[in-house]
Amino acid sequence: MRLVHTSALVLCLITAGPGVSFADDARGSVEKAYTAWDAAFNKQDAKAVAATYVSSAKLMPPTHQVASGPAEIEKFWAGLFANGVTGHKLEVIDAGGDDKVVFGTAKWSATGKDKDGKPTPLSGLAMHVFERQADGSLKLRLQTFN
Amino acid sequence: MSRMALVIAFVLALIGPAPAQKAEIEAANAKWIELFNRGDYAGVASFYAADAIALPPGSAMVQGRAAIEAMWKGMAEQVSDPKLTTLDVKSLGPSAAREIGTFNLKTKSATPQDVIGKYVVVWEKVGDDWKLATDIWNDGK
C-alpha cells in the first residue's frame, strides 16, 4: 500500500511538476521563437506573424488599444507594414519558464520612416509570454513593448 | 485509499494555480502605491526581486533594486498620484504569476496632465512575499 502511495506521489510530481529540461532550455526556445517571429515580420507577412500567437493572445502596443486574438493582431501588424516598418530584430535579455509557460524580455529594433519618408531607426524594450505547444515550440499568449 | 487522495490533493495544492494570487498581488500593489506616495523609494524597490528588470518606455532597461529605486525616485520628480488597476492575473505555476493592468498618474508640469497606460508584470513568490521580477509599461489604454 505504501508503494501505491509513493507511486501516486511520484506520478503527480512527474505529470504536474515543473519540466526541468524545458525550463533549462527556456532561453534557447525563446531565441528560436524570436528568430521565427522576426523572419515572418521581415517578409511583411501579417498572416504569418499572426500565426505565431495562440487564439486567446493579447498584444498591448504603446499608444494603441489592446488587440485580442490573431485577427486583430494581424490587422495591427499589417498597419505597421503599410507604414513601412522593416528590419525587425529581437534580442533576448532574459528568459524563464517551465514546460507550459515561458516568458522572455527583449530589446527590439526596426527601421521606420520619418514624416519625409526617410528611413529612421526605431527601438525599445519588449516582454513576451509564450505557451509551449505539444511539439515543444512556443506560441505567443501575450506581447507588450514600448 | 483516502490517505492517497489526501496526498494527491496536497501535492496538487502545492503545484496548482493559487486562487489567492490576484488578491495578494493587489495588496502588494496597494502597499507599493502607499510607499511611492510617501517618497519611500527604497521601500518601493524592496517590492522587486533582487535581480528584477524594469523596462520603462523610451529608456534603457533598469536592473536590480538599487537602480530601480533610483529610477522611481527620478520618476517621482516628474509624476505624481499613481493609481494601479489590476485587470487580470494568470498563474504561471505555484510561485509565479503574470499580471496585466492599467495605470493613471499626473504629470508635475505647470499644467498637470493625466497619463493613462497599461502594464505587464511577472511576479515571483520569494518566501511568503510576491516580488516583481519583470515590469514593463507603455502609454495608452
Short mmCIF file of C-alpha atoms in Angstrom, two decimals:
data_model
loop_
_atom_site.label_atom_id
_atom_site.label_comp_id
_atom_site.label_asym_id
_atom_site.label_seq_id
_atom_site.Cartn_x
_atom_site.Cartn_y
_atom_site.Cartn_z
CA MET A 1 0.00 0.00 0.00
CA ARG A 2 2.86 2.31 0.85
CA LEU A 3 4.27 1.59 -2.61
CA VAL A 4 0.94 2.70 -4.11
CA HIS A 5 1.08 5.97 -2.15
CA THR A 6 4.65 6.63 -3.19
CA SER A 7 3.87 5.83 -6.83
CA ALA A 8 0.89 8.20 -6.78
CA LEU A 9 3.04 10.97 -5.35
CA VAL A 10 5.81 10.41 -7.89
CA LEU A 11 3.25 10.30 -10.72
CA CYS A 12 1.75 13.60 -9.57
CA LEU A 13 5.16 15.25 -9.46
CA ILE A 14 6.09 13.92 -12.89
CA THR A 15 2.84 14.91 -14.58
CA ALA A 16 2.26 18.26 -12.93
CA GLY A 17 5.64 19.44 -11.69
CA PRO A 18 7.94 21.84 -13.49
CA GLY A 19 9.62 20.40 -16.56
CA VAL A 20 13.24 20.85 -15.72
CA SER A 21 14.54 20.04 -19.18
CA PHE A 22 12.21 22.62 -20.78
CA ALA A 23 12.93 25.22 -18.09
CA ASP A 24 16.64 24.80 -18.64
CA ASP A 25 16.10 25.44 -22.34
CA ALA A 26 13.78 28.44 -21.97
CA ARG A 27 16.36 30.82 -23.40
CA GLY A 28 17.04 28.60 -26.42
CA SER A 29 13.31 28.19 -27.07
CA VAL A 30 12.74 31.94 -26.81
CA GLU A 31 15.67 32.68 -29.15
CA LYS A 32 14.19 30.26 -31.69
CA ALA A 33 10.73 31.83 -31.35
CA TYR A 34 12.18 35.34 -31.76
CA THR A 35 14.07 34.30 -34.90
CA ALA A 36 10.90 32.82 -36.42
CA TRP A 37 8.87 35.90 -35.45
CA ASP A 38 11.45 38.28 -36.96
CA ALA A 39 11.52 36.20 -40.16
CA ALA A 40 7.72 36.41 -40.51
CA PHE A 41 7.81 40.15 -39.77
CA ASN A 42 10.61 40.83 -42.25
CA LYS A 43 8.66 39.07 -45.01
CA GLN A 44 5.99 41.70 -44.30
CA ASP A 45 3.60 38.77 -43.91
CA ALA A 46 0.98 39.78 -41.33
CA LYS A 47 -0.77 36.40 -41.59
CA ALA A 48 2.47 34.55 -40.83
CA VAL A 49 3.12 36.88 -37.88
CA ALA A 50 -0.43 36.32 -36.59
CA ALA A 51 0.12 32.55 -36.83
CA THR A 52 2.74 32.83 -34.06
CA TYR A 53 0.01 33.70 -31.50
CA VAL A 54 -2.46 31.42 -29.68
CA SER A 55 -6.17 32.09 -30.27
CA SER A 56 -6.54 33.83 -26.88
CA ALA A 57 -3.44 36.03 -27.36
CA LYS A 58 -3.29 39.70 -26.41
CA LEU A 59 -1.00 42.35 -27.89
CA MET A 60 -0.52 45.55 -25.88
CA PRO A 61 1.23 48.08 -28.14
CA PRO A 62 2.09 51.61 -26.97
CA THR A 63 -0.48 54.32 -27.71
CA HIS A 64 -2.89 51.75 -29.14
CA GLN A 65 -5.71 49.78 -27.65
CA VAL A 66 -5.14 46.14 -26.74
CA ALA A 67 -5.50 43.78 -29.73
CA SER A 68 -7.11 40.45 -28.83
CA GLY A 69 -6.80 37.29 -30.92
CA PRO A 70 -4.87 36.60 -34.13
CA ALA A 71 -7.29 38.53 -36.41
CA GLU A 72 -6.94 41.84 -34.52
CA ILE A 73 -3.23 41.22 -34.07
CA GLU A 74 -2.80 40.57 -37.81
CA LYS A 75 -4.56 43.87 -38.51
CA PHE A 76 -2.22 45.75 -36.18
CA TRP A 77 0.95 44.37 -37.81
CA ALA A 78 -0.47 44.86 -41.31
CA GLY A 79 -0.91 48.53 -40.39
CA LEU A 80 2.74 48.75 -39.40
CA PHE A 81 3.84 47.13 -42.66
CA ALA A 82 1.71 49.64 -44.57
CA ASN A 83 3.62 52.39 -42.75
CA GLY A 84 6.93 50.96 -44.00
CA VAL A 85 8.36 49.40 -40.83
CA THR A 86 11.03 46.83 -41.78
CA GLY A 87 14.12 45.06 -40.46
CA HIS A 88 12.73 43.90 -37.12
CA LYS A 89 15.11 42.24 -34.69
CA LEU A 90 14.52 40.86 -31.19
CA GLU A 91 17.48 40.23 -28.88
CA VAL A 92 16.92 38.22 -25.70
CA ILE A 93 17.65 39.96 -22.42
CA ASP A 94 16.24 37.28 -20.14
CA ALA A 95 14.08 34.16 -20.34
CA GLY A 96 12.48 31.71 -17.97
CA GLY A 97 9.57 29.37 -17.51
CA ASP A 98 8.66 25.71 -17.50
CA ASP A 99 7.08 23.07 -19.71
CA LYS A 100 3.85 25.05 -20.11
CA VAL A 101 4.57 28.77 -19.93
CA VAL A 102 7.75 30.57 -20.99
CA PHE A 103 8.46 34.28 -20.78
CA GLY A 104 11.11 36.43 -22.37
CA THR A 105 12.25 40.03 -22.23
CA ALA A 106 13.99 41.58 -25.21
CA LYS A 107 15.46 44.62 -26.89
CA TRP A 108 13.73 45.25 -30.19
CA SER A 109 14.89 47.31 -33.14
CA ALA A 110 13.48 48.06 -36.59
CA THR A 111 13.59 50.68 -39.30
CA GLY A 112 10.64 53.01 -39.78
CA LYS A 113 10.07 56.11 -41.86
CA ASP A 114 10.02 59.71 -40.68
CA LYS A 115 7.47 62.27 -41.89
CA ASP A 116 9.56 62.86 -45.01
CA GLY A 117 9.69 59.14 -45.79
CA LYS A 118 13.35 58.82 -44.84
CA PRO A 119 14.43 55.62 -43.02
CA THR A 120 14.67 56.16 -39.27
CA PRO A 121 15.82 53.71 -36.59
CA LEU A 122 13.25 52.54 -34.02
CA SER A 123 13.98 50.59 -30.84
CA GLY A 124 12.63 49.74 -27.42
CA LEU A 125 12.04 47.02 -24.89
CA ALA A 126 9.55 44.17 -25.00
CA MET A 127 8.11 41.37 -22.92
CA HIS A 128 6.56 38.16 -24.20
CA VAL A 129 4.66 35.34 -22.52
CA PHE A 130 4.53 32.12 -24.57
CA GLU A 131 2.53 28.92 -24.25
CA ARG A 132 4.52 25.83 -25.12
CA GLN A 133 2.89 23.70 -27.80
CA ALA A 134 2.73 19.90 -27.95
CA ASP A 135 5.77 19.80 -30.27
CA GLY A 136 7.79 21.93 -27.83
CA SER A 137 7.61 25.09 -29.94
CA LEU A 138 6.30 28.36 -28.48
CA LYS A 139 3.30 30.47 -29.41
CA LEU A 140 2.66 33.93 -28.04
CA ARG A 141 -0.02 34.41 -25.40
CA LEU A 142 0.93 37.99 -24.52
CA GLN A 143 3.19 40.63 -26.03
CA THR A 144 3.88 44.18 -24.98
CA PHE A 145 6.59 46.67 -25.93
CA ASN A 146 7.49 50.32 -25.59
CA MET B 1 -7.28 4.98 -0.21
CA SER B 2 -8.41 8.18 1.47
CA ARG B 3 -4.81 8.79 2.52
CA MET B 4 -3.74 8.52 -1.09
CA ALA B 5 -6.41 11.07 -2.07
CA LEU B 6 -5.10 13.38 0.63
CA VAL B 7 -1.54 13.03 -0.64
CA ILE B 8 -2.66 13.82 -4.21
CA ALA B 9 -4.76 16.78 -3.04
CA PHE B 10 -1.81 18.10 -1.03
CA VAL B 11 0.57 17.83 -3.98
CA LEU B 12 -1.92 19.46 -6.34
CA ALA B 13 -2.45 22.27 -3.84
CA LEU B 14 1.29 22.87 -3.81
CA ILE B 15 1.68 22.97 -7.55
CA GLY B 16 -1.68 24.13 -8.84
CA PRO B 17 -2.79 27.71 -9.55
CA ALA B 18 -3.31 29.73 -6.40
CA PRO B 19 -6.70 31.48 -6.44
CA ALA B 20 -5.39 33.91 -3.85
CA GLN B 21 -2.71 35.22 -6.20
CA LYS B 22 -4.79 38.12 -7.52
CA ALA B 23 -5.79 39.32 -4.04
CA GLU B 24 -2.20 39.06 -2.80
CA ILE B 25 -0.86 40.94 -5.81
CA GLU B 26 -3.48 43.68 -5.46
CA ALA B 27 -2.47 44.01 -1.81
CA ALA B 28 1.19 44.29 -2.84
CA ASN B 29 0.24 46.97 -5.39
CA ALA B 30 -1.68 48.94 -2.74
CA LYS B 31 1.37 48.88 -0.47
CA TRP B 32 3.62 49.85 -3.42
CA ILE B 33 1.45 52.93 -4.08
CA GLU B 34 1.45 53.86 -0.39
CA LEU B 35 5.26 53.75 -0.28
CA PHE B 36 5.59 55.70 -3.54
CA ASN B 37 3.28 58.44 -2.28
CA ARG B 38 5.28 58.59 0.94
CA GLY B 39 8.52 59.06 -1.03
CA ASP B 40 9.95 55.79 0.29
CA TYR B 41 11.66 54.63 -2.91
CA ALA B 42 13.85 52.09 -1.09
CA GLY B 43 10.58 50.61 0.15
CA VAL B 44 9.22 50.63 -3.40
CA ALA B 45 12.38 48.89 -4.64
CA SER B 46 12.05 46.26 -1.91
CA PHE B 47 8.95 45.00 -3.75
CA TYR B 48 11.20 43.93 -6.63
CA ALA B 49 13.21 40.70 -6.77
CA ALA B 50 16.94 41.23 -6.27
CA ASP B 51 17.61 40.61 -9.97
CA ALA B 52 14.41 42.26 -11.24
CA ILE B 53 14.34 44.06 -14.57
CA ALA B 54 12.21 47.16 -15.24
CA LEU B 55 11.61 48.06 -18.90
CA PRO B 56 10.49 51.71 -18.99
CA PRO B 57 9.37 53.26 -22.28
CA GLY B 58 11.98 55.29 -24.14
CA SER B 59 14.76 54.38 -21.73
CA ALA B 60 17.35 51.69 -21.23
CA MET B 61 16.34 48.72 -19.10
CA VAL B 62 16.93 49.02 -15.39
CA GLN B 63 18.22 46.02 -13.45
CA GLY B 64 18.45 45.38 -9.72
CA ARG B 65 16.91 47.04 -6.67
CA ALA B 66 19.36 49.94 -6.36
CA ALA B 67 18.87 51.01 -9.98
CA ILE B 68 15.10 50.53 -9.73
CA GLU B 69 15.00 52.68 -6.59
CA ALA B 70 16.86 55.44 -8.45
CA MET B 71 14.51 55.07 -11.42
CA TRP B 72 11.37 55.57 -9.30
CA LYS B 73 12.98 58.42 -7.38
CA GLY B 74 13.67 60.14 -10.71
CA MET B 75 10.20 59.32 -11.97
CA ALA B 76 8.62 60.87 -8.87
CA GLU B 77 10.18 64.21 -9.79
CA GLN B 78 8.08 64.16 -12.96
CA VAL B 79 4.84 62.44 -11.99
CA SER B 80 2.55 62.02 -9.00
CA ASP B 81 -0.57 60.33 -7.73
CA PRO B 82 -0.14 56.97 -9.46
CA LYS B 83 -3.03 54.53 -9.41
CA LEU B 84 -2.88 50.90 -10.45
CA THR B 85 -5.81 48.76 -11.56
CA THR B 86 -5.24 45.04 -11.86
CA LEU B 87 -7.22 43.64 -14.80
CA ASP B 88 -6.03 40.04 -14.88
CA VAL B 89 -3.71 37.72 -13.01
CA LYS B 90 -2.74 34.41 -14.58
CA SER B 91 -0.89 31.81 -12.58
CA LEU B 92 2.41 30.73 -14.11
CA GLY B 93 2.75 27.95 -11.52
CA PRO B 94 2.87 27.91 -7.72
CA SER B 95 5.47 30.63 -7.41
CA ALA B 96 4.99 32.89 -10.43
CA ALA B 97 2.16 34.91 -11.91
CA ARG B 98 1.56 37.31 -14.78
CA GLU B 99 -0.42 40.49 -14.09
CA ILE B 100 -1.99 42.79 -16.69
CA GLY B 101 -3.19 46.17 -15.50
CA THR B 102 -3.70 49.83 -16.26
CA PHE B 103 -2.23 52.88 -14.54
CA ASN B 104 -3.19 56.52 -14.15
CA LEU B 105 -0.94 59.30 -12.96
CA LYS B 106 -0.47 63.05 -13.23
CA THR B 107 2.49 64.93 -14.64
CA LYS B 108 4.15 67.56 -12.45
CA SER B 109 4.34 70.12 -15.26
CA ALA B 110 2.99 73.65 -14.89
CA THR B 111 -0.21 72.33 -16.42
CA PRO B 112 -0.54 68.84 -14.92
CA GLN B 113 -1.76 66.26 -17.39
CA ASP B 114 -3.38 62.90 -16.83
CA VAL B 115 -1.43 59.98 -18.23
CA ILE B 116 -3.07 56.62 -18.79
CA GLY B 117 -1.15 53.48 -19.64
CA LYS B 118 -1.04 49.73 -19.39
CA TYR B 119 1.49 47.35 -17.89
CA VAL B 120 2.52 43.74 -17.56
CA VAL B 121 4.34 42.38 -14.52
CA VAL B 122 5.78 38.92 -13.98
CA TRP B 123 5.66 38.28 -10.24
CA GLU B 124 7.74 35.72 -8.34
CA LYS B 125 6.94 34.37 -4.91
CA VAL B 126 10.04 34.81 -2.76
CA GLY B 127 9.44 33.23 0.65
CA ASP B 128 5.99 34.47 1.68
CA ASP B 129 6.10 37.60 -0.47
CA TRP B 130 5.28 38.39 -4.08
CA LYS B 131 8.10 40.31 -5.79
CA LEU B 132 8.11 41.99 -9.18
CA ALA B 133 10.55 40.12 -11.42
CA THR B 134 9.84 41.93 -14.70
CA ASP B 135 7.93 45.20 -15.06
CA ILE B 136 7.07 46.80 -18.40
CA TRP B 137 4.59 49.54 -19.31
CA ASN B 138 3.56 51.82 -22.14
CA ASP B 139 1.16 54.68 -22.93
CA GLY B 140 -2.43 54.30 -23.96
CA LYS B 141 -5.22 52.17 -22.62
#
